[in-house]
Amino acid sequence: MTTAIPDEGFPDDAALSAQGLAPTGAGRVLLIACGALAREIVDLKRMNGWDHLDLACLPAILHNHPDRIPNAVTRVVSENRERYDSICVVYADCGTGGTLERVCRELGVTMMRGPHCYAFFEGLDTFAHRDEMTAFYLTDFLVRQFDAFVWRPLGLDRHPELRDAYFGNYDTLVYLAQTEDDTLTEKAADHARRMGLNFQRRLTGYGDLADTLERWSAST
């Protein structure tokens, strides 16, 4: 599986991290997603002709501040509820400690299952069965944005001596690859070397994300 090249004008990773993506107003169903999933969702929409699904993405950097995600989702739902027949939230729990699930239930909107995107890319049952407590996970997006989401926020660009303090409890960097991309694989392996971890790559494709979007698309 390879990701389709976005149309000219599609936000780059930096914009998806900082600003997200505004909905177009077209379609009957609004998907509210993390900016880290924008390219995968757009690719699935194109491959399957899901023109009735519109997409709004919150800034991906909110993953570094998960307590802010529920309020941000609430705001987008409130702003768009009257414009769509239904709204679905393409987030897992993502570190909100169950708050996002409670908020979605109160808002009456559907939400992805799972603890985070790593789990639904690999498949919830498979991920739970592995029970990898010493693995550090990256997706395609996080491989591309590793410095912005991991290295610089932890201060390792300024204090590399802190590496073992942060990653000493991990033994492997697991790259859950959505696409076949040698350049991304090389980058992921380099990130593992920088972190002092073993490297493992697993091609997951889009996993439960594709299955969930297909089910939502068919039911709306």
Coordinates of C-alpha atoms in Angstrom, one line a residue:
M1 CA 0.0 0.0 0.0
T2 CA 1.3 3.4 -0.9
T3 CA -0.1 6.8 0.1
A4 CA -1.5 8.9 -2.7
I5 CA 0.3 12.2 -3.3
P6 CA -1.8 15.0 -1.9
D7 CA -3.2 17.6 -4.2
E8 CA -1.2 20.8 -4.6
G9 CA -2.1 23.1 -1.7
F10 CA -2.7 20.2 0.8
P11 CA -1.1 21.3 4.1
D12 CA 2.4 19.9 4.8
D13 CA 3.3 18.1 8.0
A14 CA 4.3 21.3 9.7
A15 CA 1.0 23.0 9.0
L16 CA -0.9 19.8 10.1
S17 CA 1.1 19.8 13.3
A18 CA 0.5 23.5 14.2
Q19 CA -2.8 24.5 12.5
G20 CA -4.6 21.3 11.5
L21 CA -7.0 21.3 8.6
A22 CA -10.3 23.1 8.2
P23 CA -13.4 21.3 6.8
T24 CA -14.5 22.1 3.3
G25 CA -18.2 22.2 4.1
A26 CA -18.9 19.4 1.5
G27 CA -20.3 16.0 2.4
R28 CA -22.9 14.7 4.8
V29 CA -20.6 13.3 7.5
L30 CA -17.8 15.2 9.2
L31 CA -14.7 13.4 10.4
I32 CA -12.8 15.2 13.2
A33 CA -9.3 13.8 13.3
C34 CA -5.8 14.4 14.5
G35 CA -3.6 16.2 11.9
A36 CA -1.3 13.2 12.2
L37 CA -3.9 11.1 10.4
A38 CA -4.9 13.6 7.7
R39 CA -2.9 12.1 4.8
E40 CA -4.1 8.5 5.6
I41 CA -7.7 9.6 5.8
V42 CA -7.5 11.6 2.5
D43 CA -5.9 8.6 0.8
L44 CA -8.7 6.3 2.0
K45 CA -11.4 8.7 0.9
R46 CA -9.9 8.9 -2.5
M47 CA -9.3 5.1 -2.9
N48 CA -12.9 4.4 -1.9
G49 CA -14.8 7.3 -3.4
W50 CA -16.1 8.5 0.0
D51 CA -17.0 11.9 -1.2
H52 CA -19.8 12.2 1.4
L53 CA -17.1 12.3 4.1
D54 CA -15.6 15.6 5.0
L55 CA -12.5 16.1 7.1
A56 CA -11.5 18.5 9.8
C57 CA -8.2 18.0 11.6
L58 CA -7.0 19.4 14.9
P59 CA -3.3 20.3 15.2
A60 CA -1.3 17.1 15.6
I61 CA 0.9 18.8 18.3
L62 CA -2.1 18.4 20.7
H63 CA -0.8 14.9 21.3
N64 CA 1.9 16.6 23.4
H65 CA -0.9 18.2 25.4
P66 CA -3.7 15.5 25.5
D67 CA -5.6 17.3 28.2
R68 CA -6.5 19.9 25.5
I69 CA -8.0 17.4 23.1
P70 CA -11.5 17.0 24.6
N71 CA -12.2 20.7 24.6
A72 CA -10.8 21.1 21.1
V73 CA -13.1 18.3 19.8
T74 CA -16.1 19.9 21.7
R75 CA -15.4 23.2 20.0
V76 CA -15.3 21.7 16.4
V77 CA -18.5 19.7 17.1
S78 CA -20.3 22.8 18.3
E79 CA -19.2 24.8 15.3
N80 CA -20.2 22.2 12.8
R81 CA -23.1 20.2 14.2
E82 CA -25.8 22.0 12.1
R83 CA -23.8 21.6 8.9
Y84 CA -23.7 17.8 8.8
D85 CA -26.0 14.8 9.2
S86 CA -23.5 13.2 11.6
I87 CA -20.1 13.7 13.1
C88 CA -17.5 11.0 13.9
V89 CA -14.3 11.5 15.9
V90 CA -11.2 9.8 14.5
Y91 CA -9.2 9.8 17.8
A92 CA -8.5 7.0 20.1
D93 CA -8.2 7.9 23.8
C94 CA -4.8 9.4 23.0
G95 CA -3.8 10.0 26.7
T96 CA -6.9 11.7 27.8
G97 CA -7.6 9.1 30.5
G98 CA -11.2 8.4 29.3
T99 CA -12.2 12.1 29.1
L100 CA -12.5 12.2 25.4
E101 CA -14.7 9.1 25.3
R102 CA -17.0 10.7 28.0
V103 CA -17.1 14.0 26.1
C104 CA -18.0 12.2 22.8
R105 CA -20.7 10.3 24.6
E106 CA -22.2 13.5 26.0
L107 CA -22.0 15.2 22.6
G108 CA -23.7 12.2 20.9
V109 CA -20.9 11.6 18.4
T110 CA -19.1 8.4 17.4
M111 CA -15.5 7.8 18.3
M112 CA -12.7 5.4 17.3
R113 CA -12.0 2.5 19.7
G114 CA -8.5 2.0 21.3
P115 CA -5.9 3.6 23.5
H116 CA -4.1 5.4 20.7
C117 CA -3.4 5.3 16.9
Y118 CA -0.5 2.8 17.3
A119 CA -3.1 0.3 18.5
F120 CA -5.6 0.8 15.7
F121 CA -3.0 0.9 13.0
E122 CA -1.7 -2.5 14.1
G123 CA -5.2 -3.8 15.0
L124 CA -6.5 -3.6 18.6
D125 CA -6.5 -7.3 19.2
T126 CA -3.0 -7.8 17.8
F127 CA -1.6 -4.8 19.7
A128 CA -3.1 -5.9 23.0
H129 CA -1.8 -9.4 22.5
R130 CA 1.8 -8.2 22.0
D131 CA 1.7 -6.3 25.3
E132 CA 5.0 -4.6 24.5
M133 CA 5.9 -2.5 27.6
T134 CA 9.4 -1.7 26.4
A135 CA 8.6 -0.6 22.9
F136 CA 8.6 3.0 21.6
Y137 CA 6.3 3.4 18.6
L138 CA 6.4 5.6 15.6
T139 CA 4.0 5.9 12.6
D140 CA 4.8 7.4 9.2
F141 CA 3.8 10.8 10.4
L142 CA 5.9 10.6 13.5
V143 CA 8.9 9.3 11.6
R144 CA 8.7 12.5 9.5
Q145 CA 8.1 14.7 12.4
F146 CA 10.3 13.0 15.0
D147 CA 12.4 16.1 15.9
A148 CA 9.3 18.3 16.3
F149 CA 7.3 15.8 18.4
V150 CA 10.0 14.0 20.3
W151 CA 13.6 15.2 20.1
R152 CA 13.1 19.0 20.6
P153 CA 10.2 18.9 23.1
L154 CA 12.3 16.7 25.3
G155 CA 15.2 19.1 25.0
L156 CA 17.5 16.4 23.5
D157 CA 18.7 18.8 20.8
R158 CA 20.2 20.8 23.6
H159 CA 20.9 18.2 26.2
P160 CA 21.7 14.8 24.4
E161 CA 23.1 13.5 27.7
L162 CA 19.4 13.1 28.9
R163 CA 18.8 10.4 26.3
D164 CA 19.1 7.5 28.7
A165 CA 16.9 9.2 31.3
Y166 CA 14.1 9.4 28.8
F167 CA 14.5 6.1 26.9
G168 CA 16.3 3.9 29.5
N169 CA 13.1 1.8 30.1
Y170 CA 12.7 1.1 26.3
D171 CA 14.6 -1.5 24.4
T172 CA 13.1 -1.3 20.9
L173 CA 11.8 1.4 18.5
V174 CA 8.9 -0.2 16.6
Y175 CA 8.1 1.6 13.3
L176 CA 4.5 0.8 12.4
A177 CA 4.6 1.6 8.7
Q178 CA 1.5 2.6 6.9
T179 CA 3.3 2.7 3.5
E180 CA 6.1 1.0 1.7
D181 CA 8.7 3.8 1.7
D182 CA 12.4 3.1 1.9
T183 CA 13.2 6.7 2.8
L184 CA 10.9 6.6 5.8
T185 CA 12.3 3.2 6.9
E186 CA 15.9 4.6 6.8
K187 CA 14.8 7.6 8.8
A188 CA 13.0 5.4 11.4
A189 CA 16.2 3.3 11.8
D190 CA 18.2 6.4 12.3
H191 CA 15.9 7.6 15.0
A192 CA 16.3 4.3 16.7
R193 CA 20.1 4.7 16.6
R194 CA 19.8 8.2 18.1
M195 CA 17.7 6.8 20.9
G196 CA 20.1 3.9 21.5
L197 CA 17.3 1.4 20.8
N198 CA 16.9 -1.7 18.6
F199 CA 14.9 -1.2 15.5
Q200 CA 11.9 -3.1 14.2
R201 CA 9.6 -2.3 11.3
R202 CA 6.1 -3.7 10.8
L203 CA 4.0 -2.9 7.8
T204 CA 0.5 -2.4 9.1
G205 CA -1.1 -0.5 6.3
Y206 CA -4.1 1.5 7.7
G207 CA -5.3 -1.3 9.9
D208 CA -8.5 -0.6 11.9
L209 CA -8.6 2.9 10.6
A210 CA -9.6 1.7 7.2
D211 CA -12.2 -0.8 8.6
T212 CA -13.7 1.8 10.9
L213 CA -14.0 4.5 8.1
E214 CA -15.5 1.9 5.8
R215 CA -18.2 1.0 8.4
W216 CA -19.0 4.7 9.1
S217 CA -19.1 5.4 5.4
A218 CA -21.6 2.6 4.8
S219 CA -23.9 3.5 7.7
T220 CA -24.3 7.2 6.9

